[in-house]
Short mmCIF file of C-alpha atoms in Angstrom, two decimals:
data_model
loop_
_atom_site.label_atom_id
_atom_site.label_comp_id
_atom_site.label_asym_id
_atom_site.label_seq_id
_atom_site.Cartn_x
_atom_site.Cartn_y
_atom_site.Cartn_z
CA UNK F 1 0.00 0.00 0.00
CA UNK F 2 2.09 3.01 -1.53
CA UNK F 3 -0.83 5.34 0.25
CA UNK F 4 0.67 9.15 -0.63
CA UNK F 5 3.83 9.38 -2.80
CA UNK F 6 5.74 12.51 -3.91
CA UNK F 7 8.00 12.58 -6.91
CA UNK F 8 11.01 13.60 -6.96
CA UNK F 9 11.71 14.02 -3.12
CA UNK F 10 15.23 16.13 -3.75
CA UNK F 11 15.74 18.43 -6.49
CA UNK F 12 18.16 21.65 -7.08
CA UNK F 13 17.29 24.03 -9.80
CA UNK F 14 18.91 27.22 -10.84
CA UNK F 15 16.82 30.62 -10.86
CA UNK F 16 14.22 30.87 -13.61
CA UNK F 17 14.64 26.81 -14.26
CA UNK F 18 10.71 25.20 -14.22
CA UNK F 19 9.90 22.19 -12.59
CA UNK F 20 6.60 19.67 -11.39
CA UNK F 21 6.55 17.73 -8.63
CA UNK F 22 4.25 14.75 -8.75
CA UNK F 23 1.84 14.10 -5.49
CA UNK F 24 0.06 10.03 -6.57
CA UNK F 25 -2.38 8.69 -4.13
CA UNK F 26 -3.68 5.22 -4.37
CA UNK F 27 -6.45 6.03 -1.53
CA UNK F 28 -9.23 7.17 -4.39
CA UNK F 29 -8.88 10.55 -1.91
CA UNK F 30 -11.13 12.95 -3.41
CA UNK F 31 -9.60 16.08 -1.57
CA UNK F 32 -5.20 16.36 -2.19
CA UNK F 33 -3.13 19.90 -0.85
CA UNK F 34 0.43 20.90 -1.62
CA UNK F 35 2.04 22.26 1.27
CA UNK F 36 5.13 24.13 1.83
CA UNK F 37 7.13 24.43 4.61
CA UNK F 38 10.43 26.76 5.19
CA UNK F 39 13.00 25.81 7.92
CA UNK F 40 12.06 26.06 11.48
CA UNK F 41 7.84 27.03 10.38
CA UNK F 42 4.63 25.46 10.49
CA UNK F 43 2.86 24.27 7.13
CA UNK F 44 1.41 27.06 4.76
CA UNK F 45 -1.24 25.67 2.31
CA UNK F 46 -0.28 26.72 -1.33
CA UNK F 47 -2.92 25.25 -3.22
CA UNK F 48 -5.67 22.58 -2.96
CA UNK F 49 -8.37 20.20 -4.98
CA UNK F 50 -11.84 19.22 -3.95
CA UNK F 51 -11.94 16.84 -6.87
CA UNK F 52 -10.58 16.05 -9.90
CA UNK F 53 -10.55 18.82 -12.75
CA UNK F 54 -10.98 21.51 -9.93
CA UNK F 55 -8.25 23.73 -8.10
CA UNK F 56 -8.36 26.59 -5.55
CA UNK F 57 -5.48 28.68 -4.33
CA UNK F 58 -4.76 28.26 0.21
CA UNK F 59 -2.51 31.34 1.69
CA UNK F 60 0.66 31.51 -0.88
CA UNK F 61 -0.17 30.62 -3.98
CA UNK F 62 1.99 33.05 -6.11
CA UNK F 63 4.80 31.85 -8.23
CA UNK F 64 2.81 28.26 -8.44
CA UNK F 65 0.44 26.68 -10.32
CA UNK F 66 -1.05 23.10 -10.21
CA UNK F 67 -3.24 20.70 -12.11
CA UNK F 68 -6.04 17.68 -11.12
CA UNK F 69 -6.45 15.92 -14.45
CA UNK F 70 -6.79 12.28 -12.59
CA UNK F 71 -8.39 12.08 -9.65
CA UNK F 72 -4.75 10.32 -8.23
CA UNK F 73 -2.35 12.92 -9.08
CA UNK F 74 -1.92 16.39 -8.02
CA UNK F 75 0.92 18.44 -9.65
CA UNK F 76 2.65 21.31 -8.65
CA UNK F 77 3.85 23.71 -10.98
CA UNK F 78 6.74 26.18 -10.17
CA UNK F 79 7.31 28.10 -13.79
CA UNK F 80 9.80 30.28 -13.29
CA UNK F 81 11.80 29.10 -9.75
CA UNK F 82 13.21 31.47 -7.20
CA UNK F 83 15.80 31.20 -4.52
CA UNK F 84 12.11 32.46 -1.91
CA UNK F 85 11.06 29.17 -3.48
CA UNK F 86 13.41 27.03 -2.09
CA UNK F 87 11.26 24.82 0.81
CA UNK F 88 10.27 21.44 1.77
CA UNK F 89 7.06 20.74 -0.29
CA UNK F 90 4.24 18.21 1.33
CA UNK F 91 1.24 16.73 -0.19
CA UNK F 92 -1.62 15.46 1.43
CA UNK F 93 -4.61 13.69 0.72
CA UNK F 94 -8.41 13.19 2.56
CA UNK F 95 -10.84 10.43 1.87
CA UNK F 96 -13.76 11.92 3.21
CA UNK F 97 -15.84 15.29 2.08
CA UNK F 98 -16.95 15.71 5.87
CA UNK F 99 -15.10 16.88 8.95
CA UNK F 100 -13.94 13.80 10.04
CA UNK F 101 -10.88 12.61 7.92
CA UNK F 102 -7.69 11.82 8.57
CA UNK F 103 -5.22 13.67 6.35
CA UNK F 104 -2.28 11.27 4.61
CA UNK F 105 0.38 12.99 4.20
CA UNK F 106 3.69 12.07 1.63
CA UNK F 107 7.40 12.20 2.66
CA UNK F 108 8.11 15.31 1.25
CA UNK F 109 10.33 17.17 -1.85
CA UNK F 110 13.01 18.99 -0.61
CA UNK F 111 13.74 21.72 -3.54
CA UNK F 112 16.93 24.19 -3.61
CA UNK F 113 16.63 27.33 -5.75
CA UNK F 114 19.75 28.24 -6.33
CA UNK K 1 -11.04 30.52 9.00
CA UNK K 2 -10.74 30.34 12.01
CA UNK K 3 -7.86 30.11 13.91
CA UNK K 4 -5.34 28.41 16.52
CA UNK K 5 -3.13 29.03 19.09
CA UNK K 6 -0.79 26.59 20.51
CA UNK K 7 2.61 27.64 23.09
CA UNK K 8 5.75 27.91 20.66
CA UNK K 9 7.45 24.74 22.75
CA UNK K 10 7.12 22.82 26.04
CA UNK K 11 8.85 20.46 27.41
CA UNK K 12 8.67 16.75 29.40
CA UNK K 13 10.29 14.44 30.90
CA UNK K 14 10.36 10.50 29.73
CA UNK K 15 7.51 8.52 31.48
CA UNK K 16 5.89 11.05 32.17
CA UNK K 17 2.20 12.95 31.16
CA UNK K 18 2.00 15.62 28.66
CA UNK K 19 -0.52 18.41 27.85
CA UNK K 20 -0.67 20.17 25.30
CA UNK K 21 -2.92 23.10 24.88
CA UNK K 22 -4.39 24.43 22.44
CA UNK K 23 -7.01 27.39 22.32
CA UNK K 24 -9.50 28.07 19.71
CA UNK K 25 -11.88 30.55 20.53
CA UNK K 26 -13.35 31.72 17.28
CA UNK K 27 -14.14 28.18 16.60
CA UNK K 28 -17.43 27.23 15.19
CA UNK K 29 -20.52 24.69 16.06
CA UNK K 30 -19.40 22.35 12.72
CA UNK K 31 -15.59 22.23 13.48
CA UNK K 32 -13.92 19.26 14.05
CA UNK K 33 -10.38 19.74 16.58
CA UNK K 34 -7.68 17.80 14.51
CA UNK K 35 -4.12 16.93 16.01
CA UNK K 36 -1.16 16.06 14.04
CA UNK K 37 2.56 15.97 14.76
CA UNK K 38 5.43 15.94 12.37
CA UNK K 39 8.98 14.16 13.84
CA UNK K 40 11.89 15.35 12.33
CA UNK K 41 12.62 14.82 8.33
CA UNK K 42 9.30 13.72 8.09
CA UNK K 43 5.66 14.87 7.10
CA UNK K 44 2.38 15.23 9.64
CA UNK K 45 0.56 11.87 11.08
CA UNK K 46 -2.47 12.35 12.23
CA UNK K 47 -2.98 12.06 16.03
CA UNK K 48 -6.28 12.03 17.22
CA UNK K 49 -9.47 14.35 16.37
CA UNK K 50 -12.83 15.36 18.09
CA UNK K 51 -16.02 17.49 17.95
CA UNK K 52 -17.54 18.27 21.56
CA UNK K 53 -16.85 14.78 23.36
CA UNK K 54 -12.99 13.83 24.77
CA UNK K 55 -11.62 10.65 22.68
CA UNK K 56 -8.74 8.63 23.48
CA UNK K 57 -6.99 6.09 20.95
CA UNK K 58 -3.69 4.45 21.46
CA UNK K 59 -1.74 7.17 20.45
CA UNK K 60 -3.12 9.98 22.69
CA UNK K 61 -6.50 11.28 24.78
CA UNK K 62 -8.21 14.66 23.61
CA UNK K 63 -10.05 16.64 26.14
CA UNK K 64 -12.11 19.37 24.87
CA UNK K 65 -13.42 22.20 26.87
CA UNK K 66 -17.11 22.66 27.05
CA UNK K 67 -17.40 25.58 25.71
CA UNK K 68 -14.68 24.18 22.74
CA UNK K 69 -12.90 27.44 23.19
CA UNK K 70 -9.73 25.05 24.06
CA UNK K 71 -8.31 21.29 23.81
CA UNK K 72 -5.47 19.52 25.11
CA UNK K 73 -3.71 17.17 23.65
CA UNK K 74 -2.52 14.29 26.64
CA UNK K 75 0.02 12.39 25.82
CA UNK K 76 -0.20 9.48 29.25
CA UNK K 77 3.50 8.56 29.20
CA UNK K 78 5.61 10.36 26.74
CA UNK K 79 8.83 8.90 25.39
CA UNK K 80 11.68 10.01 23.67
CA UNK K 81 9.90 9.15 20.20
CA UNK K 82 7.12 11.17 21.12
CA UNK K 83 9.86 14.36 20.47
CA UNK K 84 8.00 16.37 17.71
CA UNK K 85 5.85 19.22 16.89
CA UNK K 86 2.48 19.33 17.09
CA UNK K 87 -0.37 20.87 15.51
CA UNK K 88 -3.71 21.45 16.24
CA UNK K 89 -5.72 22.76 13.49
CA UNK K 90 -9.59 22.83 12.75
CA UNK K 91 -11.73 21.64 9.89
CA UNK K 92 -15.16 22.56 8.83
CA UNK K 93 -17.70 20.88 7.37
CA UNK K 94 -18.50 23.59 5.19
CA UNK K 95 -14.98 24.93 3.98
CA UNK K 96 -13.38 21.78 5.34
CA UNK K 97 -11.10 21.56 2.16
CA UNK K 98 -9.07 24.50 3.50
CA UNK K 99 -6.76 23.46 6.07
CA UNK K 100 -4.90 25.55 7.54
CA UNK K 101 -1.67 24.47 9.80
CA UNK K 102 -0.45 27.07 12.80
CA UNK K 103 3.29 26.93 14.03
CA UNK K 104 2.57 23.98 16.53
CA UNK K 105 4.47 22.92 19.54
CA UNK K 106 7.94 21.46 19.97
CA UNK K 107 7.86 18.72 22.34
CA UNK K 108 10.96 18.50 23.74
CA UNK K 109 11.24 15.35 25.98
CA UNK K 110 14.14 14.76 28.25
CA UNK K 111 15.50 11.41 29.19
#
């Protein structure tokens, strides 16, 4: 049971480079969330998905963008990196529409913007 | 959304109880009290969650306050594995697809 995976889980880019990183869940979650998380903070919500085909932006969206074309995948989109990007990156998943779910989360991407 | 506050760290010894707080006092009738903690180099597991009633599991016991202005979080018998931060964060029915994570609290415990 692979349960939340994230893809690639280190990755250096240089200024202005683009890159995705891949959130799969195997769950049939309907609700997924990309997190970020800078040394030393909490977890800041950059964007989420109700469902597949839909996206809303959480408190710091700017600077990405993401995608929900299958229902298992979530991608994150960073277009044009910078070194304020430079974070460990968490997706999460939820089974449930409700209150009551637990939230599964992956092992993280660490990404360096150099 | 509303919001949480949690102390920035506390500390314990090993084999002993922990609490820790949490206060939520613009919280609403359909929010559910969710706990998570994150060790080190690793992402959230959830902990434990509840509405108005306390619930225990075999990780932890929640105790809500009955006016659910506040929880604690009790760990019975912490041990050095239980070293992590924790969050407590709510989630609505309504705009439950939002969730939003505070700083947490850095359980330090001490041999």
């Amino acid at each position: 049971n692979a349960g939340v995976t994230q893809t690639p889980k280190f990755r250096v880019l240089k200024t202005g480079q683009s890159m995705t990183l891949l959130c799969a869940q195997d769950m049939n979650h309907e609700y997924m969330y990309w997190y970020r998380q800078d040394p030393g903070m909490g977890l800041r919500l950059i964007h989420y998905s109700v469902g597949e085909g839909t996206t809303a932006k959480g408190e710091v969206p700017d600077g990405y963008n993401v995608s929900r074309l299958k229902k298992q995948n979530f991608l994150l989109g960073l277009e044009s990196a910078a070194p304020s990007q430079t974070s460990v990156y968490f997706c999460a998943s939820t089974p449930v529409r409700g209150s009551t779910g637990e939230l599964f989360f992956g092992e993280g991407s660490r990404l360096t913007v150099l | 959304d509303a919001k949480t506050t949690q102390p920035n760290s506390m500390e314990s010894n090993e084999e002993e109880p922990v609490h820790l707080p949490c206060n939520h006092s613009t919280i609403s009738g359909t929010d559910y009290i969710h706990w998570y903690r994150q060790l080190p180099s690793q992402g959230p597991e959830y902990v434990i969650h509840g509405l108005t009633s306390n619930v225990n599991n075999r990780m932890a016991s929640l105790a809500i306050a009955e006016d659910r202005k506040s929880s604690t979080l009790i760990l019975h018998r912490a041990t050095l594995r239980d070293a992590a931060v924790y969050y407590c964060i709510l989630r609505d029915e309504t705009s439950g697809s939002r969730l939003t994570f505070g700083e947490g609290t850095q359980l330090t415990v001490n041999p």
